C-alpha cells in the first residue's frame, strides 16, 4: 500500500502515512506552460490511499489526476475537506447542485471514499461508491482540554451544529449550548446562547468550517457585550477566506484554531489519528 497526497494535503498525508506505517508515494507536481496541471507518482503499489482536500479548483483536478495515476490499484480516497459541499441543493432555479457534481466526478476509479466532517452528511449519498463520513470533534475536544481553560462553555453557532458541539464538549464534560438569533427590530438582532448565561464565562465557539468568519465575528462581538470573559474559536476546516483570521481577532476572539484538513498556520489540530483509525477499522465495509 502507498499514500498519495495532493499539494494542499501534504502535512496531513505524511501524518496519516506515519500512523499507518504505510510509505508515501514520491509525487512530483508541476504545471505545463499553459497552466494545465501535471503530476507524476512513483513506486505505486496494488493498493493506494489518496489523501486530498478539495480546497480549490486546482486540487479538484489534482485529485482526479492522482486517482488516474493510481489506475489499476485498489484506491481509497480520503477527502479531509470537501470543497463545494455547501452548495448541496438548488437554492435558485438553474443552479447546479455543486456538491453532487463534485462527488460524481470523484467517484470514478476509486473503491470507497472517506470524508471528514462534511457540512451535511446527506452529501455522501452523491458519491457513486460507498462513502463514509468521519468526525474529528473528539480531537477538537482533546485540543481544548490541553489548553486548560477555566470551565469552558462550548457553543455551537446555531442549533444545527449542536451535535458537533456536544461531541466536542463531551471530551471534557463541559457545558454546551447553541447560539440563538432573536430579531429585536427591523435592523436589530440579538445573538445569545439559548440557555446558558455567558457573563464571566470562557467561551469556545466550535464549528465545522470558518470561511469568511462573519458568523463567528458577529457572535463574538455580541458575547463580549453580554460579559463573556474570553472567546476562543475552534473549527475543523479553517478556510479563512477574505481576511477571516483578522476579522475574528479584531472582533475580540483570543485564539482561532483549525485542523490540518485545510492546511494553514492555524492548523494546530490533526485529523491524522481519526483518519488512520477509520482505515484500520475499515469503516467502509
Ligand atoms: C454554516 O452552516 C456553517 O456551519 C458555518 O457556520 C458557515 O459556513 C461559516 O461561514 P462564515 O465563516 O463565512 O460565516
PDB file of C-alpha atoms and ligand atoms in Angstrom:
ATOM      1  CA  UNK A   1       0.000   0.000   0.000  1.00  0.00           C
ATOM      2  CA  UNK A   2       1.088   3.598  -0.678  1.00  0.00           C
ATOM      3  CA  UNK A   3      -0.237   7.003   0.364  1.00  0.00           C
ATOM      4  CA  UNK A   4      -0.562   9.632  -2.348  1.00  0.00           C
ATOM      5  CA  UNK A   5      -1.046  13.249  -1.360  1.00  0.00           C
ATOM      6  CA  UNK A   6      -2.015  16.209  -3.447  1.00  0.00           C
ATOM      7  CA  UNK A   7      -0.312  19.557  -2.891  1.00  0.00           C
ATOM      8  CA  UNK A   8      -2.603  21.045  -0.254  1.00  0.00           C
ATOM      9  CA  UNK A   9      -2.717  17.891   1.910  1.00  0.00           C
ATOM     10  CA  UNK A  10       0.981  17.115   2.250  1.00  0.00           C
ATOM     11  CA  UNK A  11       1.289  17.517   6.005  1.00  0.00           C
ATOM     12  CA  UNK A  12      -1.827  15.519   6.816  1.00  0.00           C
ATOM     13  CA  UNK A  13      -0.955  12.782   4.287  1.00  0.00           C
ATOM     14  CA  UNK A  14       2.510  12.412   5.832  1.00  0.00           C
ATOM     15  CA  UNK A  15       0.980  12.146   9.303  1.00  0.00           C
ATOM     16  CA  UNK A  16      -1.516   9.520   8.105  1.00  0.00           C
ATOM     17  CA  UNK A  17       1.289   7.565   6.438  1.00  0.00           C
ATOM     18  CA  UNK A  18       3.274   7.597   9.701  1.00  0.00           C
ATOM     19  CA  UNK A  19       0.292   6.500  11.777  1.00  0.00           C
ATOM     20  CA  UNK A  20      -0.464   3.637   9.401  1.00  0.00           C
ATOM     21  CA  UNK A  21       3.179   2.704   8.783  1.00  0.00           C
ATOM     22  CA  UNK A  22       2.489   2.955   5.046  1.00  0.00           C
ATOM     23  CA  UNK A  23       5.024   4.741   2.813  1.00  0.00           C
ATOM     24  CA  UNK A  24       4.226   7.932   0.955  1.00  0.00           C
ATOM     25  CA  UNK A  25       4.469   7.634  -2.809  1.00  0.00           C
ATOM     26  CA  UNK A  26       7.050  10.047  -4.182  1.00  0.00           C
ATOM     27  CA  UNK A  27       4.998  12.547  -6.198  1.00  0.00           C
ATOM     28  CA  UNK A  28       6.045  15.395  -8.453  1.00  0.00           C
ATOM     29  CA  UNK A  29       3.712  18.311  -9.130  1.00  0.00           C
ATOM     30  CA  UNK A  30       4.181  20.906 -11.839  1.00  0.00           C
ATOM     31  CA  UNK A  31       2.322  22.996 -14.388  1.00  0.00           C
ATOM     32  CA  UNK A  32       2.509  22.988 -18.162  1.00  0.00           C
ATOM     33  CA  UNK A  33       3.246  26.391 -19.749  1.00  0.00           C
ATOM     34  CA  UNK A  34      -0.472  26.851 -20.426  1.00  0.00           C
ATOM     35  CA  UNK A  35      -1.289  26.309 -16.756  1.00  0.00           C
ATOM     36  CA  UNK A  36      -2.527  22.738 -17.031  1.00  0.00           C
ATOM     37  CA  UNK A  37      -1.615  20.576 -14.066  1.00  0.00           C
ATOM     38  CA  UNK A  38       0.944  17.773 -14.284  1.00  0.00           C
ATOM     39  CA  UNK A  39       1.502  15.116 -11.653  1.00  0.00           C
ATOM     40  CA  UNK A  40       3.672  12.011 -11.515  1.00  0.00           C
ATOM     41  CA  UNK A  41       3.632   9.362  -8.789  1.00  0.00           C
ATOM     42  CA  UNK A  42       6.417   6.842  -8.357  1.00  0.00           C
ATOM     43  CA  UNK A  43       6.604   3.493  -6.535  1.00  0.00           C
ATOM     44  CA  UNK A  44       2.885   2.783  -6.751  1.00  0.00           C
ATOM     45  CA  UNK A  45       1.552  -0.429  -5.291  1.00  0.00           C
ATOM     46  CA  UNK A  46      -1.567  -2.519  -5.777  1.00  0.00           C
ATOM     47  CA  UNK A  47      -3.396  -0.553  -3.063  1.00  0.00           C
ATOM     48  CA  UNK A  48      -3.441   3.228  -2.717  1.00  0.00           C
ATOM     49  CA  UNK A  49      -4.746   5.697  -0.185  1.00  0.00           C
ATOM     50  CA  UNK A  50      -5.218   9.081  -1.815  1.00  0.00           C
ATOM     51  CA  UNK A  51      -5.391  11.883   0.752  1.00  0.00           C
ATOM     52  CA  UNK A  52      -6.648  15.011  -0.906  1.00  0.00           C
ATOM     53  CA  UNK A  53      -8.554  18.032   0.312  1.00  0.00           C
ATOM     54  CA  UNK A  54     -10.625  19.758  -2.334  1.00  0.00           C
ATOM     55  CA  UNK A  55      -9.580  23.225  -1.237  1.00  0.00           C
ATOM     56  CA  UNK A  56      -9.900  24.795  -4.686  1.00  0.00           C
ATOM     57  CA  UNK A  57     -10.360  24.017  -8.368  1.00  0.00           C
ATOM     58  CA  UNK A  58      -6.716  23.030  -8.870  1.00  0.00           C
ATOM     59  CA  UNK A  59      -6.939  20.479  -6.066  1.00  0.00           C
ATOM     60  CA  UNK A  60     -10.054  19.025  -7.645  1.00  0.00           C
ATOM     61  CA  UNK A  61      -8.121  18.456 -10.860  1.00  0.00           C
ATOM     62  CA  UNK A  62      -5.045  17.170  -8.990  1.00  0.00           C
ATOM     63  CA  UNK A  63      -7.259  14.671  -7.193  1.00  0.00           C
ATOM     64  CA  UNK A  64      -8.710  13.435 -10.471  1.00  0.00           C
ATOM     65  CA  UNK A  65      -5.182  13.077 -11.866  1.00  0.00           C
ATOM     66  CA  UNK A  66      -3.942  11.270  -8.740  1.00  0.00           C
ATOM     67  CA  UNK A  67      -6.799   8.779  -8.988  1.00  0.00           C
ATOM     68  CA  UNK A  68      -5.989   8.197 -12.628  1.00  0.00           C
ATOM     69  CA  UNK A  69      -2.260   7.829 -11.902  1.00  0.00           C
ATOM     70  CA  UNK A  70      -3.171   5.035  -9.494  1.00  0.00           C
ATOM     71  CA  UNK A  71      -5.404   3.344 -12.072  1.00  0.00           C
ATOM     72  CA  UNK A  72      -5.218  -0.415 -11.724  1.00  0.00           C
ATOM     73  CA  UNK A  73      -4.680  -0.320  -7.966  1.00  0.00           C
ATOM     74  CA  UNK A  74      -7.386  -0.596  -5.305  1.00  0.00           C
ATOM     75  CA  UNK A  75      -7.976   3.027  -4.404  1.00  0.00           C
ATOM     76  CA  UNK A  76      -9.436   4.595  -1.292  1.00  0.00           C
ATOM     77  CA  UNK A  77      -9.981   8.332  -1.486  1.00  0.00           C
ATOM     78  CA  UNK A  78      -9.779  10.280   1.779  1.00  0.00           C
ATOM     79  CA  UNK A  79     -11.202  13.785   1.420  1.00  0.00           C
ATOM     80  CA  UNK A  80     -10.244  15.737   4.541  1.00  0.00           C
ATOM     81  CA  UNK A  81     -12.030  18.847   3.252  1.00  0.00           C
ATOM     82  CA  UNK A  82     -14.689  18.590   0.588  1.00  0.00           C
ATOM     83  CA  UNK A  83     -14.992  21.939  -1.131  1.00  0.00           C
ATOM     84  CA  UNK A  84     -18.290  22.791  -2.854  1.00  0.00           C
ATOM     85  CA  UNK A  85     -20.129  20.817  -0.143  1.00  0.00           C
ATOM     86  CA  UNK A  86     -22.155  23.825   0.994  1.00  0.00           C
ATOM     87  CA  UNK A  87     -23.908  24.141  -2.385  1.00  0.00           C
ATOM     88  CA  UNK A  88     -25.687  20.887  -1.585  1.00  0.00           C
ATOM     89  CA  UNK A  89     -29.051  21.795  -3.086  1.00  0.00           C
ATOM     90  CA  UNK A  90     -30.572  24.154  -5.631  1.00  0.00           C
ATOM     91  CA  UNK A  91     -31.092  27.403  -3.806  1.00  0.00           C
ATOM     92  CA  UNK A  92     -32.373  29.032  -7.006  1.00  0.00           C
ATOM     93  CA  UNK A  93     -33.579  27.904 -10.417  1.00  0.00           C
ATOM     94  CA  UNK A  94     -30.872  26.991 -12.884  1.00  0.00           C
ATOM     95  CA  UNK A  95     -28.210  26.395 -10.247  1.00  0.00           C
ATOM     96  CA  UNK A  96     -26.145  23.206 -10.128  1.00  0.00           C
ATOM     97  CA  UNK A  97     -26.015  21.001  -7.067  1.00  0.00           C
ATOM     98  CA  UNK A  98     -22.272  21.552  -6.915  1.00  0.00           C
ATOM     99  CA  UNK A  99     -21.672  19.016  -4.140  1.00  0.00           C
ATOM    100  CA  UNK A 100     -23.276  16.362  -6.332  1.00  0.00           C
ATOM    101  CA  UNK A 101     -21.266  17.376  -9.413  1.00  0.00           C
ATOM    102  CA  UNK A 102     -18.005  17.139  -7.478  1.00  0.00           C
ATOM    103  CA  UNK A 103     -18.926  13.867  -5.759  1.00  0.00           C
ATOM    104  CA  UNK A 104     -19.871  12.278  -9.068  1.00  0.00           C
ATOM    105  CA  UNK A 105     -16.641  13.398 -10.718  1.00  0.00           C
ATOM    106  CA  UNK A 106     -14.570  11.947  -7.872  1.00  0.00           C
ATOM    107  CA  UNK A 107     -16.366   8.582  -7.808  1.00  0.00           C
ATOM    108  CA  UNK A 108     -14.664   7.088 -10.839  1.00  0.00           C
ATOM    109  CA  UNK A 109     -11.540   4.955 -10.292  1.00  0.00           C
ATOM    110  CA  UNK A 110     -11.963   4.559  -6.538  1.00  0.00           C
ATOM    111  CA  UNK A 111     -13.487   1.779  -4.455  1.00  0.00           C
ATOM    112  CA  UNK A 112     -14.581   3.875  -1.499  1.00  0.00           C
ATOM    113  CA  UNK A 113     -14.369   7.346  -0.059  1.00  0.00           C
ATOM    114  CA  UNK A 114     -13.982   8.741   3.448  1.00  0.00           C
ATOM    115  CA  UNK A 115     -14.888  12.382   4.077  1.00  0.00           C
ATOM    116  CA  UNK A 116     -14.009  14.320   7.225  1.00  0.00           C
ATOM    117  CA  UNK A 117     -16.741  16.474   8.792  1.00  0.00           C
ATOM    118  CA  UNK A 118     -18.727  17.047   5.651  1.00  0.00           C
ATOM    119  CA  UNK A 119     -21.066  20.015   6.077  1.00  0.00           C
ATOM    120  CA  UNK A 120     -24.200  17.875   5.571  1.00  0.00           C
ATOM    121  CA  UNK A 121     -23.833  14.067   5.665  1.00  0.00           C
ATOM    122  CA  UNK A 122     -26.570  13.802   3.003  1.00  0.00           C
ATOM    123  CA  UNK A 123     -23.862  14.845   0.519  1.00  0.00           C
ATOM    124  CA  UNK A 124     -22.232  11.421   0.983  1.00  0.00           C
ATOM    125  CA  UNK A 125     -25.133   9.911  -0.961  1.00  0.00           C
ATOM    126  CA  UNK A 126     -23.985  11.784  -4.061  1.00  0.00           C
ATOM    127  CA  UNK A 127     -20.901   9.574  -4.398  1.00  0.00           C
ATOM    128  CA  UNK A 128     -21.246   6.594  -6.683  1.00  0.00           C
ATOM    129  CA  UNK A 129     -19.162   4.382  -4.359  1.00  0.00           C
ATOM    130  CA  UNK A 130     -19.513   3.571  -0.635  1.00  0.00           C
ATOM    131  CA  UNK A 131     -18.931   6.850   1.199  1.00  0.00           C
ATOM    132  CA  UNK A 132     -18.357   7.245   4.927  1.00  0.00           C
ATOM    133  CA  UNK A 133     -18.283  10.407   6.991  1.00  0.00           C
ATOM    134  CA  UNK A 134     -15.997  10.679   9.990  1.00  0.00           C
ATOM    135  CA  UNK A 135     -15.659  13.455  12.562  1.00  0.00           C
ATOM    136  CA  UNK A 136     -12.712  14.936  14.392  1.00  0.00           C
ATOM    137  CA  UNK A 137     -14.942  16.559  17.036  1.00  0.00           C
ATOM    138  CA  UNK A 138     -13.281  14.399  19.777  1.00  0.00           C
ATOM    139  CA  UNK A 139      -9.829  15.578  18.618  1.00  0.00           C
ATOM    140  CA  UNK A 140     -11.010  19.195  18.844  1.00  0.00           C
ATOM    141  CA  UNK A 141     -12.258  18.442  22.365  1.00  0.00           C
ATOM    142  CA  UNK A 142      -8.852  16.947  23.198  1.00  0.00           C
ATOM    143  CA  UNK A 143      -7.121  20.102  21.963  1.00  0.00           C
ATOM    144  CA  UNK A 144      -9.400  22.347  24.032  1.00  0.00           C
ATOM    145  CA  UNK A 145      -8.698  20.168  27.077  1.00  0.00           C
ATOM    146  CA  UNK A 146      -4.948  20.697  26.619  1.00  0.00           C
ATOM    147  CA  UNK A 147      -5.496  24.475  26.824  1.00  0.00           C
ATOM    148  CA  UNK A 148      -6.643  24.075  30.473  1.00  0.00           C
ATOM    149  CA  UNK A 149      -9.265  26.801  30.139  1.00  0.00           C
ATOM    150  CA  UNK A 150     -11.380  27.572  33.203  1.00  0.00           C
ATOM    151  CA  UNK A 151     -14.633  25.578  32.855  1.00  0.00           C
ATOM    152  CA  UNK A 152     -15.125  26.445  29.179  1.00  0.00           C
ATOM    153  CA  UNK A 153     -18.579  26.850  27.722  1.00  0.00           C
ATOM    154  CA  UNK A 154     -18.711  25.212  24.299  1.00  0.00           C
ATOM    155  CA  UNK A 155     -21.058  26.986  21.917  1.00  0.00           C
ATOM    156  CA  UNK A 156     -22.423  25.948  18.542  1.00  0.00           C
ATOM    157  CA  UNK A 157     -23.145  28.895  16.219  1.00  0.00           C
ATOM    158  CA  UNK A 158     -26.627  27.521  15.505  1.00  0.00           C
ATOM    159  CA  UNK A 159     -28.923  24.716  16.540  1.00  0.00           C
ATOM    160  CA  UNK A 160     -27.885  22.578  13.550  1.00  0.00           C
ATOM    161  CA  UNK A 161     -24.331  22.374  14.882  1.00  0.00           C
ATOM    162  CA  UNK A 162     -25.293  21.298  18.401  1.00  0.00           C
ATOM    163  CA  UNK A 163     -24.482  17.615  17.766  1.00  0.00           C
ATOM    164  CA  UNK A 164     -20.945  18.511  16.716  1.00  0.00           C
ATOM    165  CA  UNK A 165     -20.530  20.901  19.678  1.00  0.00           C
ATOM    166  CA  UNK A 166     -21.870  18.295  22.124  1.00  0.00           C
ATOM    167  CA  UNK A 167     -19.280  15.771  20.942  1.00  0.00           C
ATOM    168  CA  UNK A 168     -16.542  18.374  21.427  1.00  0.00           C
ATOM    169  CA  UNK A 169     -17.865  19.243  24.904  1.00  0.00           C
ATOM    170  CA  UNK A 170     -18.113  15.581  25.898  1.00  0.00           C
ATOM    171  CA  UNK A 171     -14.295  15.368  25.778  1.00  0.00           C
ATOM    172  CA  UNK A 172     -14.103  17.410  28.982  1.00  0.00           C
ATOM    173  CA  UNK A 173     -17.633  17.185  30.362  1.00  0.00           C
ATOM    174  CA  UNK A 174     -18.030  20.916  29.676  1.00  0.00           C
ATOM    175  CA  UNK A 175     -21.249  22.926  29.413  1.00  0.00           C
ATOM    176  CA  UNK A 176     -22.613  23.166  25.906  1.00  0.00           C
ATOM    177  CA  UNK A 177     -25.252  25.327  24.266  1.00  0.00           C
ATOM    178  CA  UNK A 178     -26.084  26.859  20.904  1.00  0.00           C
ATOM    179  CA  UNK A 179     -26.449  30.437  19.803  1.00  0.00           C
ATOM    180  CA  UNK A 180     -29.898  31.677  19.031  1.00  0.00           C
ATOM    181  CA  UNK A 181     -30.685  34.688  16.902  1.00  0.00           C
ATOM    182  CA  UNK A 182     -33.605  36.829  18.073  1.00  0.00           C
ATOM    183  CA  UNK A 183     -34.850  39.688  15.911  1.00  0.00           C
ATOM    184  CA  UNK A 184     -35.392  42.728  18.148  1.00  0.00           C
ATOM    185  CA  UNK A 185     -36.489  45.085  15.380  1.00  0.00           C
ATOM    186  CA  UNK A 186     -36.165  45.565  11.612  1.00  0.00           C
ATOM    187  CA  UNK A 187     -32.431  46.325  11.962  1.00  0.00           C
ATOM    188  CA  UNK A 188     -31.512  44.783  15.296  1.00  0.00           C
ATOM    189  CA  UNK A 189     -30.799  41.136  16.118  1.00  0.00           C
ATOM    190  CA  UNK A 190     -29.570  39.662  19.380  1.00  0.00           C
ATOM    191  CA  UNK A 191     -27.349  36.582  19.317  1.00  0.00           C
ATOM    192  CA  UNK A 192     -27.064  34.790  22.663  1.00  0.00           C
ATOM    193  CA  UNK A 193     -26.818  31.244  23.988  1.00  0.00           C
ATOM    194  CA  UNK A 194     -30.215  29.571  24.215  1.00  0.00           C
ATOM    195  CA  UNK A 195     -29.972  28.632  27.894  1.00  0.00           C
ATOM    196  CA  UNK A 196     -26.609  29.461  29.479  1.00  0.00           C
ATOM    197  CA  UNK A 197     -25.571  32.921  30.738  1.00  0.00           C
ATOM    198  CA  UNK A 198     -22.147  33.798  29.288  1.00  0.00           C
ATOM    199  CA  UNK A 199     -21.314  36.525  31.835  1.00  0.00           C
ATOM    200  CA  UNK A 200     -17.864  35.774  33.236  1.00  0.00           C
ATOM    201  CA  UNK A 201     -17.524  32.576  31.181  1.00  0.00           C
ATOM    202  CA  UNK A 202     -14.650  31.410  28.997  1.00  0.00           C
ATOM    203  CA  UNK A 203     -16.391  30.627  25.707  1.00  0.00           C
ATOM    204  CA  UNK A 204     -15.233  28.361  22.899  1.00  0.00           C
ATOM    205  CA  UNK A 205     -17.306  28.623  19.724  1.00  0.00           C
ATOM    206  CA  UNK A 206     -16.901  25.497  17.604  1.00  0.00           C
ATOM    207  CA  UNK A 207     -17.974  24.967  14.010  1.00  0.00           C
ATOM    208  CA  UNK A 208     -17.288  22.669  11.112  1.00  0.00           C
ATOM    209  CA  UNK A 209     -15.941  25.495   8.970  1.00  0.00           C
ATOM    210  CA  UNK A 210     -14.776  29.066   9.273  1.00  0.00           C
ATOM    211  CA  UNK A 211     -14.958  30.639   5.852  1.00  0.00           C
ATOM    212  CA  UNK A 212     -15.275  34.434   5.957  1.00  0.00           C
ATOM    213  CA  UNK A 213     -15.510  34.384   9.742  1.00  0.00           C
ATOM    214  CA  UNK A 214     -18.645  36.515   9.517  1.00  0.00           C
ATOM    215  CA  UNK A 215     -20.810  34.107  11.544  1.00  0.00           C
ATOM    216  CA  UNK A 216     -18.338  33.883  14.416  1.00  0.00           C
ATOM    217  CA  UNK A 217     -17.275  37.546  14.412  1.00  0.00           C
ATOM    218  CA  UNK A 218     -20.874  38.730  14.818  1.00  0.00           C
ATOM    219  CA  UNK A 219     -21.443  36.209  17.593  1.00  0.00           C
ATOM    220  CA  UNK A 220     -18.174  37.136  19.345  1.00  0.00           C
ATOM    221  CA  UNK A 221     -18.997  40.854  19.415  1.00  0.00           C
ATOM    222  CA  UNK A 222     -22.373  40.147  21.000  1.00  0.00           C
ATOM    223  CA  UNK A 223     -20.976  37.669  23.525  1.00  0.00           C
ATOM    224  CA  UNK A 224     -18.471  40.291  24.649  1.00  0.00           C
ATOM    225  CA  UNK A 225     -21.333  42.726  25.183  1.00  0.00           C
ATOM    226  CA  UNK A 226     -23.022  40.033  27.302  1.00  0.00           C
ATOM    227  CA  UNK A 227     -19.938  39.827  29.540  1.00  0.00           C
ATOM    228  CA  UNK A 228     -18.040  36.767  28.289  1.00  0.00           C
ATOM    229  CA  UNK A 229     -14.611  36.646  29.978  1.00  0.00           C
ATOM    230  CA  UNK A 230     -12.866  35.481  26.810  1.00  0.00           C
ATOM    231  CA  UNK A 231     -13.834  33.958  23.490  1.00  0.00           C
ATOM    232  CA  UNK A 232     -11.983  31.330  21.503  1.00  0.00           C
ATOM    233  CA  UNK A 233     -12.849  29.741  18.151  1.00  0.00           C
ATOM    234  CA  UNK A 234     -12.095  26.207  17.007  1.00  0.00           C
ATOM    235  CA  UNK A 235     -13.167  24.583  13.771  1.00  0.00           C
ATOM    236  CA  UNK A 236     -12.369  21.627  11.561  1.00  0.00           C
ATOM    237  CA  UNK A 237     -11.833  23.383   8.242  1.00  0.00           C
ATOM    238  CA  UNK A 238     -10.051  26.726   8.559  1.00  0.00           C
ATOM    239  CA  UNK A 239     -10.759  28.121   5.112  1.00  0.00           C
ATOM    240  CA  UNK A 240     -10.205  31.637   6.494  1.00  0.00           C
ATOM    241  CA  UNK A 241     -11.237  33.436   3.304  1.00  0.00           C
ATOM    242  CA  UNK A 242     -11.213  37.216   2.813  1.00  0.00           C
ATOM    243  CA  UNK A 243      -9.182  38.106   5.897  1.00  0.00           C
ATOM    244  CA  UNK A 244     -11.255  35.940   8.245  1.00  0.00           C
ATOM    245  CA  UNK A 245      -8.446  35.487  10.766  1.00  0.00           C
ATOM    246  CA  UNK A 246      -8.006  39.240  11.200  1.00  0.00           C
ATOM    247  CA  UNK A 247     -11.764  39.753  11.255  1.00  0.00           C
ATOM    248  CA  UNK A 248     -12.058  37.330  14.168  1.00  0.00           C
ATOM    249  CA  UNK A 249      -9.086  38.658  16.098  1.00  0.00           C
ATOM    250  CA  UNK A 250     -10.302  42.238  15.746  1.00  0.00           C
ATOM    251  CA  UNK A 251     -13.760  41.119  16.900  1.00  0.00           C
ATOM    252  CA  UNK A 252     -12.119  40.079  20.175  1.00  0.00           C
ATOM    253  CA  UNK A 253     -11.601  36.357  19.556  1.00  0.00           C
ATOM    254  CA  UNK A 254      -8.499  35.475  21.594  1.00  0.00           C
ATOM    255  CA  UNK A 255      -7.497  32.393  19.626  1.00  0.00           C
ATOM    256  CA  UNK A 256      -8.540  30.782  16.351  1.00  0.00           C
ATOM    257  CA  UNK A 257      -7.553  27.186  15.685  1.00  0.00           C
ATOM    258  CA  UNK A 258      -8.402  24.731  12.965  1.00  0.00           C
ATOM    259  CA  UNK A 259      -7.235  21.347  11.759  1.00  0.00           C
ATOM    260  CA  UNK A 260      -4.930  20.085   9.035  1.00  0.00           C
ATOM    261  CA  UNK A 261      -7.895  19.144   6.829  1.00  0.00           C
ATOM    262  CA  UNK A 262      -7.280  22.601   5.385  1.00  0.00           C
ATOM    263  CA  UNK A 263      -3.592  23.225   5.943  1.00  0.00           C
ATOM    264  CA  UNK A 264      -2.611  26.696   7.125  1.00  0.00           C
ATOM    265  CA  UNK A 265      -0.889  28.459  10.006  1.00  0.00           C
ATOM    266  CA  UNK A 266      -3.897  27.954  12.305  1.00  0.00           C
ATOM    267  CA  UNK A 267      -3.926  24.145  11.814  1.00  0.00           C
ATOM    268  CA  UNK A 268      -2.965  23.083  15.342  1.00  0.00           C
ATOM    269  CA  UNK A 269      -5.297  20.085  15.439  1.00  0.00           C
ATOM    270  CA  UNK A 270      -4.673  16.980  13.353  1.00  0.00           C
ATOM    271  CA  UNK A 271      -7.200  14.708  11.669  1.00  0.00           C
ATOM    272  CA  UNK A 272      -4.497  12.060  11.119  1.00  0.00           C
ATOM    273  CA  UNK A 273      -5.370   9.737  14.033  1.00  0.00           C
ATOM    274  CA  UNK A 274      -9.079   9.789  13.194  1.00  0.00           C
ATOM    275  CA  UNK A 275      -8.365   9.011   9.532  1.00  0.00           C
ATOM    276  CA  UNK A 276      -5.832   6.270  10.359  1.00  0.00           C
ATOM    277  CA  UNK A 277      -8.269   4.637  12.786  1.00  0.00           C
ATOM    278  CA  UNK A 278     -11.024   4.718  10.152  1.00  0.00           C
ATOM    279  CA  UNK A 279      -8.701   2.985   7.663  1.00  0.00           C
ATOM    280  CA  UNK A 280      -7.544   0.421  10.228  1.00  0.00           C
ATOM    281  CA  UNK A 281     -11.077  -0.330  11.315  1.00  0.00           C
ATOM    282  CA  UNK A 282     -12.159  -0.473   7.698  1.00  0.00           C
ATOM    283  CA  UNK A 283     -15.140   1.779   8.353  1.00  0.00           C
ATOM    284  CA  UNK A 284     -16.435   1.499   4.790  1.00  0.00           C
ATOM    285  CA  UNK A 285     -17.073  -2.225   4.863  1.00  0.00           C
TER     286      UNK A 285
HETATM  287  C1  LIG B   1     -22.910  27.100   8.302  1.00  0.00           C
HETATM  288  O1  LIG B   1     -23.894  26.370   8.336  1.00  0.00           O
HETATM  289  C2  LIG B   1     -21.544  26.600   8.605  1.00  0.00           C
HETATM  290  O2  LIG B   1     -21.559  25.629   9.618  1.00  0.00           O
HETATM  291  C3  LIG B   1     -20.622  27.715   9.012  1.00  0.00           C
HETATM  292  O3  LIG B   1     -21.145  28.327  10.179  1.00  0.00           O
HETATM  293  C4  LIG B   1     -20.511  28.770   7.946  1.00  0.00           C
HETATM  294  O4  LIG B   1     -20.329  28.187   6.691  1.00  0.00           O
HETATM  295  C5  LIG B   1     -19.352  29.677   8.258  1.00  0.00           C
HETATM  296  O5  LIG B   1     -19.225  30.629   7.239  1.00  0.00           O
HETATM  297  P1  LIG B   1     -18.569  32.040   7.534  1.00  0.00           P
HETATM  298  O6  LIG B   1     -17.271  31.808   8.245  1.00  0.00           O
HETATM  299  O7  LIG B   1     -18.362  32.635   6.159  1.00  0.00           O
HETATM  300  O8  LIG B   1     -19.526  32.830   8.355  1.00  0.00           O
END
